[in-house]
mmCIF file of C-alpha atoms and ligand atoms in Angstrom:
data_model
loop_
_atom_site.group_PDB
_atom_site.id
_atom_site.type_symbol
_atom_site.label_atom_id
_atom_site.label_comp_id
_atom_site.label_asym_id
_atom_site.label_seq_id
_atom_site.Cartn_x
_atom_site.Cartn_y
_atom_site.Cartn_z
ATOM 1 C CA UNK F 12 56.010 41.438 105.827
ATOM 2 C CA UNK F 13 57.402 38.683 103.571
ATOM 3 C CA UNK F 14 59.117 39.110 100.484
ATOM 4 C CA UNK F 15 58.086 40.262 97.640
ATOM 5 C CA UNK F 16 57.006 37.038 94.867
ATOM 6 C CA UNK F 17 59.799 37.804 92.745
ATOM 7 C CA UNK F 18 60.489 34.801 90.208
ATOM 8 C CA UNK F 19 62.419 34.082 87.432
ATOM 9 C CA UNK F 20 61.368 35.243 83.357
ATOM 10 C CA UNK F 21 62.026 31.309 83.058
ATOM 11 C CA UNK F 22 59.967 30.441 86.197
ATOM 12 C CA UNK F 23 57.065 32.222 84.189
ATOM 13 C CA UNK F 24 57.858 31.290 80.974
ATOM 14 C CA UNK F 25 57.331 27.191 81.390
ATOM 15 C CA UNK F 26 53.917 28.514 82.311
ATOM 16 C CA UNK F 27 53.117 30.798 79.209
ATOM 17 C CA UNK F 28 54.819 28.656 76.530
ATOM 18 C CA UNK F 29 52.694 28.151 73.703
ATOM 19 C CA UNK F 30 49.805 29.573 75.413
ATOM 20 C CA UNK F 31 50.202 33.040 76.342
ATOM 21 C CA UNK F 32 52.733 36.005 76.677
ATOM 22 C CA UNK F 33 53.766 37.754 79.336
ATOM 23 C CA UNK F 34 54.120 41.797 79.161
ATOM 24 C CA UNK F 35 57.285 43.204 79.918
ATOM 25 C CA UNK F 36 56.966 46.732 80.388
ATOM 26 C CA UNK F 37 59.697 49.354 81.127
ATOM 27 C CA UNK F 38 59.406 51.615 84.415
ATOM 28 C CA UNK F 39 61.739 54.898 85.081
ATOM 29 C CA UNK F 40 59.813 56.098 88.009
ATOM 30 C CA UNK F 41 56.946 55.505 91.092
ATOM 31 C CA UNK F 42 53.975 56.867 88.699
ATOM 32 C CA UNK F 43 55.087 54.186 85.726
ATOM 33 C CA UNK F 44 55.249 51.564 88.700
ATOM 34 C CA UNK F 45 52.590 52.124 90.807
ATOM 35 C CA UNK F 46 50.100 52.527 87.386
ATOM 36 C CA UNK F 47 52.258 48.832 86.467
ATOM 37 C CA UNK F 48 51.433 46.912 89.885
ATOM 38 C CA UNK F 49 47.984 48.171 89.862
ATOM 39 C CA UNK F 50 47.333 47.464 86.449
ATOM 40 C CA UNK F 51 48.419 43.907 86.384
ATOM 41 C CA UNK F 52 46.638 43.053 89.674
ATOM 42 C CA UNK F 53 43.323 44.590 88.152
ATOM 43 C CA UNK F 54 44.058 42.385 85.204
ATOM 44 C CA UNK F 55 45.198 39.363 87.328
ATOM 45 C CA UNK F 56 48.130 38.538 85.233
ATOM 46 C CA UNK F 57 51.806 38.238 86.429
ATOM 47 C CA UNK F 58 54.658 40.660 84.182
ATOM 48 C CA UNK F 59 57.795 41.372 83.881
ATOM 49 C CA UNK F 60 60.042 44.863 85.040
ATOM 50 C CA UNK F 61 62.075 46.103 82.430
ATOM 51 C CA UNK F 62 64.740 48.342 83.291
ATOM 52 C CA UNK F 63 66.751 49.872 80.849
ATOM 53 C CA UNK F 64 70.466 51.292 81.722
ATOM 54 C CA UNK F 65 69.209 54.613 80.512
ATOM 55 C CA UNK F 66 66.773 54.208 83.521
ATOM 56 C CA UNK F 67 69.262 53.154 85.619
ATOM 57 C CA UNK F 68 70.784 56.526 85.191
ATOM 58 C CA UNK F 69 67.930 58.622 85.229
ATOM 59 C CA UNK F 70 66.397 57.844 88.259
ATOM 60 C CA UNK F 71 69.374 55.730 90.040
ATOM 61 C CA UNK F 72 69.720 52.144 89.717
ATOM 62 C CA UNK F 73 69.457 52.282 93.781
ATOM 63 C CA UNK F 74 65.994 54.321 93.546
ATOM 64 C CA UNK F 75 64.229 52.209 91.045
ATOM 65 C CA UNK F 76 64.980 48.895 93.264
ATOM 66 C CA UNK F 77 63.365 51.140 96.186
ATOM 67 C CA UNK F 78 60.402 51.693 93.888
ATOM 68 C CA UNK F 79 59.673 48.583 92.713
ATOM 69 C CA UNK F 80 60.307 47.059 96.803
ATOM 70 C CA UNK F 81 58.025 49.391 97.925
ATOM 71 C CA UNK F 82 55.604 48.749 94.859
ATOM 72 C CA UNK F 83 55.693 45.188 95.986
ATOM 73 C CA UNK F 84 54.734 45.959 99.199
ATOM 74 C CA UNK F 85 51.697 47.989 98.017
ATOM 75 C CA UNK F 86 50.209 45.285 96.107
ATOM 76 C CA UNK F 87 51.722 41.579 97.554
ATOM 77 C CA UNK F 88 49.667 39.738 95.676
ATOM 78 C CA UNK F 89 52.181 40.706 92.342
ATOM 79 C CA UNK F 90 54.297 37.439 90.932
ATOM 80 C CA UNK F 91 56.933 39.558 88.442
ATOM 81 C CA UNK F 92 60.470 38.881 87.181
ATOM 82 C CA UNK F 93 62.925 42.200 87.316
ATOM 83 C CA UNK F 94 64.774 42.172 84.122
ATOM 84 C CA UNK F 95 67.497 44.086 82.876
ATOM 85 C CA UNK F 96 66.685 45.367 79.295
ATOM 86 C CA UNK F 97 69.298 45.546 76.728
ATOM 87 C CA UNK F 98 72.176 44.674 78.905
ATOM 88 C CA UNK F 99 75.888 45.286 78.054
ATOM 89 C CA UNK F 100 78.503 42.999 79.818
ATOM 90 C CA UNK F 101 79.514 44.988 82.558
ATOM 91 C CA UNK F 102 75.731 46.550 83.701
ATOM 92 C CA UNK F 103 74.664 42.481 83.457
ATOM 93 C CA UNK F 104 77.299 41.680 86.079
ATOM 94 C CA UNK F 105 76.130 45.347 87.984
ATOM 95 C CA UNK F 106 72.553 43.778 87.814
ATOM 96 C CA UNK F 107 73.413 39.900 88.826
ATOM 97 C CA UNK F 108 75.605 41.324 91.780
ATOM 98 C CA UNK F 109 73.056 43.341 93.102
ATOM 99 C CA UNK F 110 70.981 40.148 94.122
ATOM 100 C CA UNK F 111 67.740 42.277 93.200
ATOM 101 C CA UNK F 112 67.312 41.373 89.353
ATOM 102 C CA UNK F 113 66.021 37.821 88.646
ATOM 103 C CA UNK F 114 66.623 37.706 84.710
ATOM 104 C CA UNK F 115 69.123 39.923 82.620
ATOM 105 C CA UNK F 116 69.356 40.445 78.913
ATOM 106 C CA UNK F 117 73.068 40.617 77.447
ATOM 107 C CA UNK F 118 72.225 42.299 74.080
ATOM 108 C CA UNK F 119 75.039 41.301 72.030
ATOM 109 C CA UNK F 120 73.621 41.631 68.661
ATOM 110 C CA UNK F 121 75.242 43.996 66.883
ATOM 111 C CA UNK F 122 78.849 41.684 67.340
ATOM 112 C CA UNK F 123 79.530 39.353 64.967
ATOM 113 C CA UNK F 124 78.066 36.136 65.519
ATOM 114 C CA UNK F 125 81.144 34.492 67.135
ATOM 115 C CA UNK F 126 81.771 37.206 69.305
ATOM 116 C CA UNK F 127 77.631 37.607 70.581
ATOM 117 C CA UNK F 128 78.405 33.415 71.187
ATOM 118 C CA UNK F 129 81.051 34.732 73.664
ATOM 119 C CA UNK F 130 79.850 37.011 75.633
ATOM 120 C CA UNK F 131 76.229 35.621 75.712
ATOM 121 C CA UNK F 132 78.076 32.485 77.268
ATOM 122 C CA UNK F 133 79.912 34.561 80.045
ATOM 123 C CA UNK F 134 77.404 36.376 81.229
ATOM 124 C CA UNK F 135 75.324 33.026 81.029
ATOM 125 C CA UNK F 136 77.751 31.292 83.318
ATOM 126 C CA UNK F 137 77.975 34.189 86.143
ATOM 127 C CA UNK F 138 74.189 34.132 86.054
ATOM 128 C CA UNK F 139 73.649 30.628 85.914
ATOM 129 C CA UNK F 140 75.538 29.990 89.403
ATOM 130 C CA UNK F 141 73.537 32.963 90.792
ATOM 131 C CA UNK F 142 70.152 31.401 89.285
ATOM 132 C CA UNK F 143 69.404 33.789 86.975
ATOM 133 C CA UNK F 144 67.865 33.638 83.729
ATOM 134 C CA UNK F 145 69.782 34.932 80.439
ATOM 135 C CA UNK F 146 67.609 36.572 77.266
ATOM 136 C CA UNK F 147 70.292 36.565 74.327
ATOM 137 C CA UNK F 148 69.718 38.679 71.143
ATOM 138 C CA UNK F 149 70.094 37.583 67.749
ATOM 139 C CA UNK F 150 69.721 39.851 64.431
ATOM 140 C CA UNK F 151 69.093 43.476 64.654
ATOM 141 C CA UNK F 152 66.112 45.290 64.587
ATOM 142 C CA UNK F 153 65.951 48.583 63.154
ATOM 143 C CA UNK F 154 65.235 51.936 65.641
ATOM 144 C CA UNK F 155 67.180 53.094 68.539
ATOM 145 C CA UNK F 156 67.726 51.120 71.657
ATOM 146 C CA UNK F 157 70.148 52.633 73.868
ATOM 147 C CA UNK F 158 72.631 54.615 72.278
ATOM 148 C CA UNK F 159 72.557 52.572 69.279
ATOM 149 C CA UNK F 160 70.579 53.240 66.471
ATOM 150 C CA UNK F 161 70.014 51.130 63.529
ATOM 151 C CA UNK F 162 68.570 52.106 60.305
ATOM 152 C CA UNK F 163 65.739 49.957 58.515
ATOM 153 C CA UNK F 164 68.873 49.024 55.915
ATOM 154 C CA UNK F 165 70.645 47.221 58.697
ATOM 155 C CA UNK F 166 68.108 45.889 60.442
ATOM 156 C CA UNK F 167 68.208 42.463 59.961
ATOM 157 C CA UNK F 168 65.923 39.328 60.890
ATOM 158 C CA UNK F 169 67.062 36.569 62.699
ATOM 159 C CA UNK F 170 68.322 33.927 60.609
ATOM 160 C CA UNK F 171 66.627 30.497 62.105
ATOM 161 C CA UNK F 172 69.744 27.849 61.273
ATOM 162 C CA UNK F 173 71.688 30.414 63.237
ATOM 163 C CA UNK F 174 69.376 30.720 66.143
ATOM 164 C CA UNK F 175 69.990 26.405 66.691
ATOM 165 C CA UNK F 176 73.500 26.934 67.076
ATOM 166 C CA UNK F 177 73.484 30.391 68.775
ATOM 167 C CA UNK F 178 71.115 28.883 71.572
ATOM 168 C CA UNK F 179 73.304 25.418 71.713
ATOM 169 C CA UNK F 180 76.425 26.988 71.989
ATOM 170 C CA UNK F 181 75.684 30.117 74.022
ATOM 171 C CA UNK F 182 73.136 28.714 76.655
ATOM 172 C CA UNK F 183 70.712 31.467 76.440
ATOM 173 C CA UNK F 184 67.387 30.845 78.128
ATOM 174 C CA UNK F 185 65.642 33.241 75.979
ATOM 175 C CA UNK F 186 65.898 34.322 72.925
ATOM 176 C CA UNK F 187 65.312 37.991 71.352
ATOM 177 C CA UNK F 188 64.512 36.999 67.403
ATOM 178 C CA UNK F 189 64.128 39.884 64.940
ATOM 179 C CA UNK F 190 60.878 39.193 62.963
ATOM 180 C CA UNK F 191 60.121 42.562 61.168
ATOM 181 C CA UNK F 192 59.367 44.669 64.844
ATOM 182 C CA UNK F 193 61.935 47.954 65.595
ATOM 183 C CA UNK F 194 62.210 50.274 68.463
ATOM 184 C CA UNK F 195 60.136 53.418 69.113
ATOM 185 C CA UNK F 196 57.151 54.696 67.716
ATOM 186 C CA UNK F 197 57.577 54.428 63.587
ATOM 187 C CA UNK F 198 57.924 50.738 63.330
ATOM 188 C CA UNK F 199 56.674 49.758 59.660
ATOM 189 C CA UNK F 200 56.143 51.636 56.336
ATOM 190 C CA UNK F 201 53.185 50.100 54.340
ATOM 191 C CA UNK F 202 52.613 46.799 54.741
ATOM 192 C CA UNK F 203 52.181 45.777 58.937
ATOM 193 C CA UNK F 204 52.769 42.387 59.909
ATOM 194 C CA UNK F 205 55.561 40.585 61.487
ATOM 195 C CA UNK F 206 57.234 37.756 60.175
ATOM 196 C CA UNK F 207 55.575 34.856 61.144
ATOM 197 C CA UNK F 208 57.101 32.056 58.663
ATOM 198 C CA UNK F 209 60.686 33.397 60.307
ATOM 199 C CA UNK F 210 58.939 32.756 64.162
ATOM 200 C CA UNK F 211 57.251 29.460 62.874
ATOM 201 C CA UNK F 212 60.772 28.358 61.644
ATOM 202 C CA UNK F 213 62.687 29.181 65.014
ATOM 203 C CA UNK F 214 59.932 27.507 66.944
ATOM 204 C CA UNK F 215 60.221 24.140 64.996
ATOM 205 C CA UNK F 216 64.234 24.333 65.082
ATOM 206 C CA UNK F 217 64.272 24.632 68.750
ATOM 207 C CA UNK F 218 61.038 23.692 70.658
ATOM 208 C CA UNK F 219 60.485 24.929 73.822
ATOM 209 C CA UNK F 220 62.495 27.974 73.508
ATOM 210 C CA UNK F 221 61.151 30.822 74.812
ATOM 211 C CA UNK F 222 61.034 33.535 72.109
ATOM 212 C CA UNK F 223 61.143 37.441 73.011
ATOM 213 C CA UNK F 224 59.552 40.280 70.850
ATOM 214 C CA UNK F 225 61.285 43.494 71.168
ATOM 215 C CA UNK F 226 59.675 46.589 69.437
ATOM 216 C CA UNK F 227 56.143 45.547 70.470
ATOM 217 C CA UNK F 228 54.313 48.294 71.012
ATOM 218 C CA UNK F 229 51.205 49.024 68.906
ATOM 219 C CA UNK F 230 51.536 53.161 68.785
ATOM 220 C CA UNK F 231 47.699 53.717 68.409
ATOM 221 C CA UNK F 232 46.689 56.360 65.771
ATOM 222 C CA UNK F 233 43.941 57.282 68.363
ATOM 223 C CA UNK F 234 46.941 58.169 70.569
ATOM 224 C CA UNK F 235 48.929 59.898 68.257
ATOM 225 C CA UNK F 236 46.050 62.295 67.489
ATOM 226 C CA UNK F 237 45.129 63.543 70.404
ATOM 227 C CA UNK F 238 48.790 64.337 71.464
ATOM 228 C CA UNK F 239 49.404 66.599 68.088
ATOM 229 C CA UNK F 240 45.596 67.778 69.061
ATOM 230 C CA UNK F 241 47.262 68.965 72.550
ATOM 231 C CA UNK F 242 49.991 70.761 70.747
ATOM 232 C CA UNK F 243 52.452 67.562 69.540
ATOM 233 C CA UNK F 244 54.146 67.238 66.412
ATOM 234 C CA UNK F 245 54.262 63.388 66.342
ATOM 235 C CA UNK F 246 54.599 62.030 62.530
ATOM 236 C CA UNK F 247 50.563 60.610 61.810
ATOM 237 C CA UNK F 248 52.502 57.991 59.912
ATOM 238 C CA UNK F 249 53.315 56.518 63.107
ATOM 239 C CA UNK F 250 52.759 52.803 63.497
ATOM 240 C CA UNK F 251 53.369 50.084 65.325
ATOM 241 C CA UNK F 252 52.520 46.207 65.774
ATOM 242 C CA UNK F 253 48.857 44.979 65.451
ATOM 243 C CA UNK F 254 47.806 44.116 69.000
ATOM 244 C CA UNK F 255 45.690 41.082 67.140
ATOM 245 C CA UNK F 256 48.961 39.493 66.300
ATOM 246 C CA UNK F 257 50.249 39.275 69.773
ATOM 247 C CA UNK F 258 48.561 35.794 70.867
ATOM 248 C CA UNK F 259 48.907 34.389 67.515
ATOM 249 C CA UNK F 260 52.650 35.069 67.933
ATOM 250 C CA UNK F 261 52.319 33.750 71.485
ATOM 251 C CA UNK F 262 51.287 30.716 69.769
ATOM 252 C CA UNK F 263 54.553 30.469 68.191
ATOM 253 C CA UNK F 264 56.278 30.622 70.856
ATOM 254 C CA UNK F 265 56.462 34.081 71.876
ATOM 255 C CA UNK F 266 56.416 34.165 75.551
ATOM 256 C CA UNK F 267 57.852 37.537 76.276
ATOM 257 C CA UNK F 268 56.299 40.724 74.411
ATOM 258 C CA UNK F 269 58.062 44.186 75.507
ATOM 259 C CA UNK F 270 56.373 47.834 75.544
ATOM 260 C CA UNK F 271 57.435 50.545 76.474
ATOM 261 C CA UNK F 272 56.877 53.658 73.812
ATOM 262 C CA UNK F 273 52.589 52.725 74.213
ATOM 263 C CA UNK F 274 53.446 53.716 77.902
ATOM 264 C CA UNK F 275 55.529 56.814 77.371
ATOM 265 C CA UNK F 276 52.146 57.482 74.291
ATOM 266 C CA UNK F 277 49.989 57.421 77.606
ATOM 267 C CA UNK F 278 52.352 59.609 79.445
ATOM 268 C CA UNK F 279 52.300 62.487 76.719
ATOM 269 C CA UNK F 280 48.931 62.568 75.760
ATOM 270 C CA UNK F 281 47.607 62.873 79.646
ATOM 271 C CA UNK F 282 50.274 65.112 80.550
ATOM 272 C CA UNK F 283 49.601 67.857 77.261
ATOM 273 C CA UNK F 284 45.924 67.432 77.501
ATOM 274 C CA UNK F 285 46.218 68.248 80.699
ATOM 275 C CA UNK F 286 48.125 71.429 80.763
ATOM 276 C CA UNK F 287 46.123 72.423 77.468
ATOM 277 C CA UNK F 288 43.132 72.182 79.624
ATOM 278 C CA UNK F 289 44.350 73.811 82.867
ATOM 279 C CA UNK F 290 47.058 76.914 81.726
ATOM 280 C CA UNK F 291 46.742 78.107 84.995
ATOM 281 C CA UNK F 292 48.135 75.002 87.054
ATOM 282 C CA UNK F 293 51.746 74.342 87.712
ATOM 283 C CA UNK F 294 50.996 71.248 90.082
ATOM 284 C CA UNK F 295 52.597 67.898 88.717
ATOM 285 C CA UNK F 296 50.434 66.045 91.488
ATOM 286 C CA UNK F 297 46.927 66.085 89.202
ATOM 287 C CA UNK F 298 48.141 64.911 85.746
ATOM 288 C CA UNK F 299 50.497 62.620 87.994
ATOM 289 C CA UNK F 300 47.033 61.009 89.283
ATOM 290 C CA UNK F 301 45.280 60.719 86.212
ATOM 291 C CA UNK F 302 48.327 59.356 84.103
ATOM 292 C CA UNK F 303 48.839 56.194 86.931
ATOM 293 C CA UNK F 304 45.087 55.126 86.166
ATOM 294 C CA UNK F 305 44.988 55.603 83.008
ATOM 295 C CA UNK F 306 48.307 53.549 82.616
ATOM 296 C CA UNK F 307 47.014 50.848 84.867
ATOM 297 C CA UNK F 308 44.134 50.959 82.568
ATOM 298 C CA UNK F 309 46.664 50.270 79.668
ATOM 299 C CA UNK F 310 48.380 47.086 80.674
ATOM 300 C CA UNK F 311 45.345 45.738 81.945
ATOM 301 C CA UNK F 312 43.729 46.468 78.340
ATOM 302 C CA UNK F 313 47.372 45.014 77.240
ATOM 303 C CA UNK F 314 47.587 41.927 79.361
ATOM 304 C CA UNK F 315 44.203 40.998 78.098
ATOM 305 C CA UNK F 316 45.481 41.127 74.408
ATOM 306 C CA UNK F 317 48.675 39.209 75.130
ATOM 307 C CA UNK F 318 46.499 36.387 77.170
ATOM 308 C CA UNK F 319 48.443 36.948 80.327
ATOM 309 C CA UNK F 320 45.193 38.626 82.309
ATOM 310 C CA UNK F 321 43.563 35.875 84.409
ATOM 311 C CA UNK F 322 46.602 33.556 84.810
ATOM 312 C CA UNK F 323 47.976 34.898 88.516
ATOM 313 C CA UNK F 324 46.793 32.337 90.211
ATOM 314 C CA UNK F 325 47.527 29.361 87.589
ATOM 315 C CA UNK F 326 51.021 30.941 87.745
ATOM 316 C CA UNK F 327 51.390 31.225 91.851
ATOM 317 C CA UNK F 328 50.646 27.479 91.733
ATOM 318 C CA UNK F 329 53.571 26.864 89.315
ATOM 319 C CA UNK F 330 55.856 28.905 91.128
ATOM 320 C CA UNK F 331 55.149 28.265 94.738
HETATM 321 O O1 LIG L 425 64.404 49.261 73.905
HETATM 322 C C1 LIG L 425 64.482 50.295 74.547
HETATM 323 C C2 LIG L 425 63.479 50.615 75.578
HETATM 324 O O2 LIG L 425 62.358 51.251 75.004
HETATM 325 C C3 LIG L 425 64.099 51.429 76.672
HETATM 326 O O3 LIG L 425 64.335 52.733 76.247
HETATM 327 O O4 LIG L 425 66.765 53.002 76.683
HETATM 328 O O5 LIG L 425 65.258 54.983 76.362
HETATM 329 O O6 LIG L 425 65.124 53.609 78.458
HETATM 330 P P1 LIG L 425 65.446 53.653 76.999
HETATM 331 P P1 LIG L 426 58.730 49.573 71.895
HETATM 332 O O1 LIG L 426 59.572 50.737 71.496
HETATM 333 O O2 LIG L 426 57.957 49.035 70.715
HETATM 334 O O3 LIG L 426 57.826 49.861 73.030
HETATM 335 O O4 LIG L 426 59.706 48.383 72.338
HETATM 336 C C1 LIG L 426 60.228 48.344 73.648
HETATM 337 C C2 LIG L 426 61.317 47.343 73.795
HETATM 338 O O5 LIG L 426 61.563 46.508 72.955
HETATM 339 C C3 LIG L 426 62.102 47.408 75.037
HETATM 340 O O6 LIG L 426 63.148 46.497 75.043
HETATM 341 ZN ZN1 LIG L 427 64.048 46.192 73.113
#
């Protein structure tokens, strides 16, 4: 069995720049990974593994790299990057270590600007000599990541002048840029649109740089329906990004979109509907099955909107 075509975010991201984006999408356990591999081959488009360090504790950092191995081996046609999401110091040095992860994030963003310039550039340096990509972050969107929450009053977008000298000085290879997007499921109040002068502006200041999008996910009111319909008390006011606006936004530079809360949306609505429907079964197996098509289903139907579905092969050329 050969290994598993695991390749750096920036091996994929000299591909998509300018053209396309590539879904990153979060995975805690076999039924989010299997429904991610299967999706993305159905779709023919390459992705990225997110893993968070709240994952890393829930299932075991040591399980999830068994999952996503064994995933591999299910589908070998896969190209995907394993990133760490929202990194602190010490888990990026855990994740470069470990020899598994091919791209970390050190999210640094709510230090001062000197001090994000610091530790961006050490964890830069260990990851460099190990060949592994760094994704920076700079400004602060609003919602909870982690264990930190921000509130829509501190949320702040990124300020482009800053992002030139944060990028020079720090030797990020990506960079996370707050342009109006938050974490979780109740991203905008009112007007929705993200900021695309503020993206437009980075990408002229520093062309070529691949820009991330945190907060992406679209939270469809379809979704959010049928879960309070199957005995949820989600706020109908939730909202999310357009999923029209990813490939303009890809256009702009955006070569990295990440979802996750659309995924755990999937999760909740199959698993109430389910046990609404059958009050008599205690079997996790069935709703299990039905939740890893329908989120294949999903990041295919994502991939297509981000313009990352029918690029495996154009990508396996690149990397190979
Ligand atoms: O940005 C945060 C991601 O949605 C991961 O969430 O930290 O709850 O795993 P988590
Ligand atoms: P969502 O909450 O919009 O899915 O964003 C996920 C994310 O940014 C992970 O880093
Ligand atoms: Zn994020």
């Amino acid at each position: 069995m050969s290994s598993p075509t695991i390749v750096t975010t920036d091996q994929l991201f000299k591909v998509a720049y300018g053209k396309f984006a590539i879904g990153a999408y979060n995975i805690n356990n076999a039924e989010q990974s299997i429904g991610l591999f299967q999706g993305c081959m159905q779709s023919q488009a390459p992705f990225i593994i997110q893993i968070s360090k709240g994952a890393r504790k829930y299932t075991d950092k040591r399980m999830l790299e068994a999952i996503i191995r064994t995933s591999a081996e299910m589908f070998p046609e896969a190209i995907f990057a394993v990133h760490l999401d929202h990194g602190d110091e010490e888990t990026c040095y855990d994740c470069i270590k470990s020899g598994f992860y091919s791209s970390v994030m050190i999210d640094a963003s709510h230090e001062s600007f000197e001090e994000n310039i610091a530790i961006t550039k050490r964890v830069v340096d260990v990851a460099h000599a190990a060949g592994i990509s760094v994704e920076a972050e700079l400004g602060m969107l609003g919602g909870v990541e982690e264990d930190i929450e921000v509130d829509e009053g501190n949320a702040c977008l990124t300020n482009p002048e800053e992002a030139v000298e944060f990028i020079a000085r720090s030797g990020c290879d990506s960079l996370a840029a707050a342009i109006g997007t938050s974490h979780g499921a109740y991203k905008f109040q009112g007007a929705q649109s993200l900021h695309f002068e503020v993206l437009e502006s980075i990408m002229n200041k520093t062309p070529g740089m691949p820009i991330v999008m945190h907060g992406s996910s679209s939270v469809p009111k379809e979704e959010v329906r049928r879960i309070n319909e199957a005995g949820g008390t989600l706020d109908p006011s939730a909202c999310g990004v357009n999923e029209e606006e990813y490939l303009p936004a890809a256009k702009l530079g955006v070569t990295k979109i990440n979802i996750d809360t659309d995924g755990r949306l999937v999760w909740t609505r199959v698993h109430r509907e389910f046990f609404r429907d059958n009050t008599d079964q205690f079997d996790f197996r069935p709703p299990g099955k039905i939740f890893m098509k329908e989120y294949g289903d999903f990041i295919a139907h994502k991939n297509g909107k981000l313009g990352s579905a029918g690029t495996l092969e154009t990508v396996r050329k690149a990397v190979s």
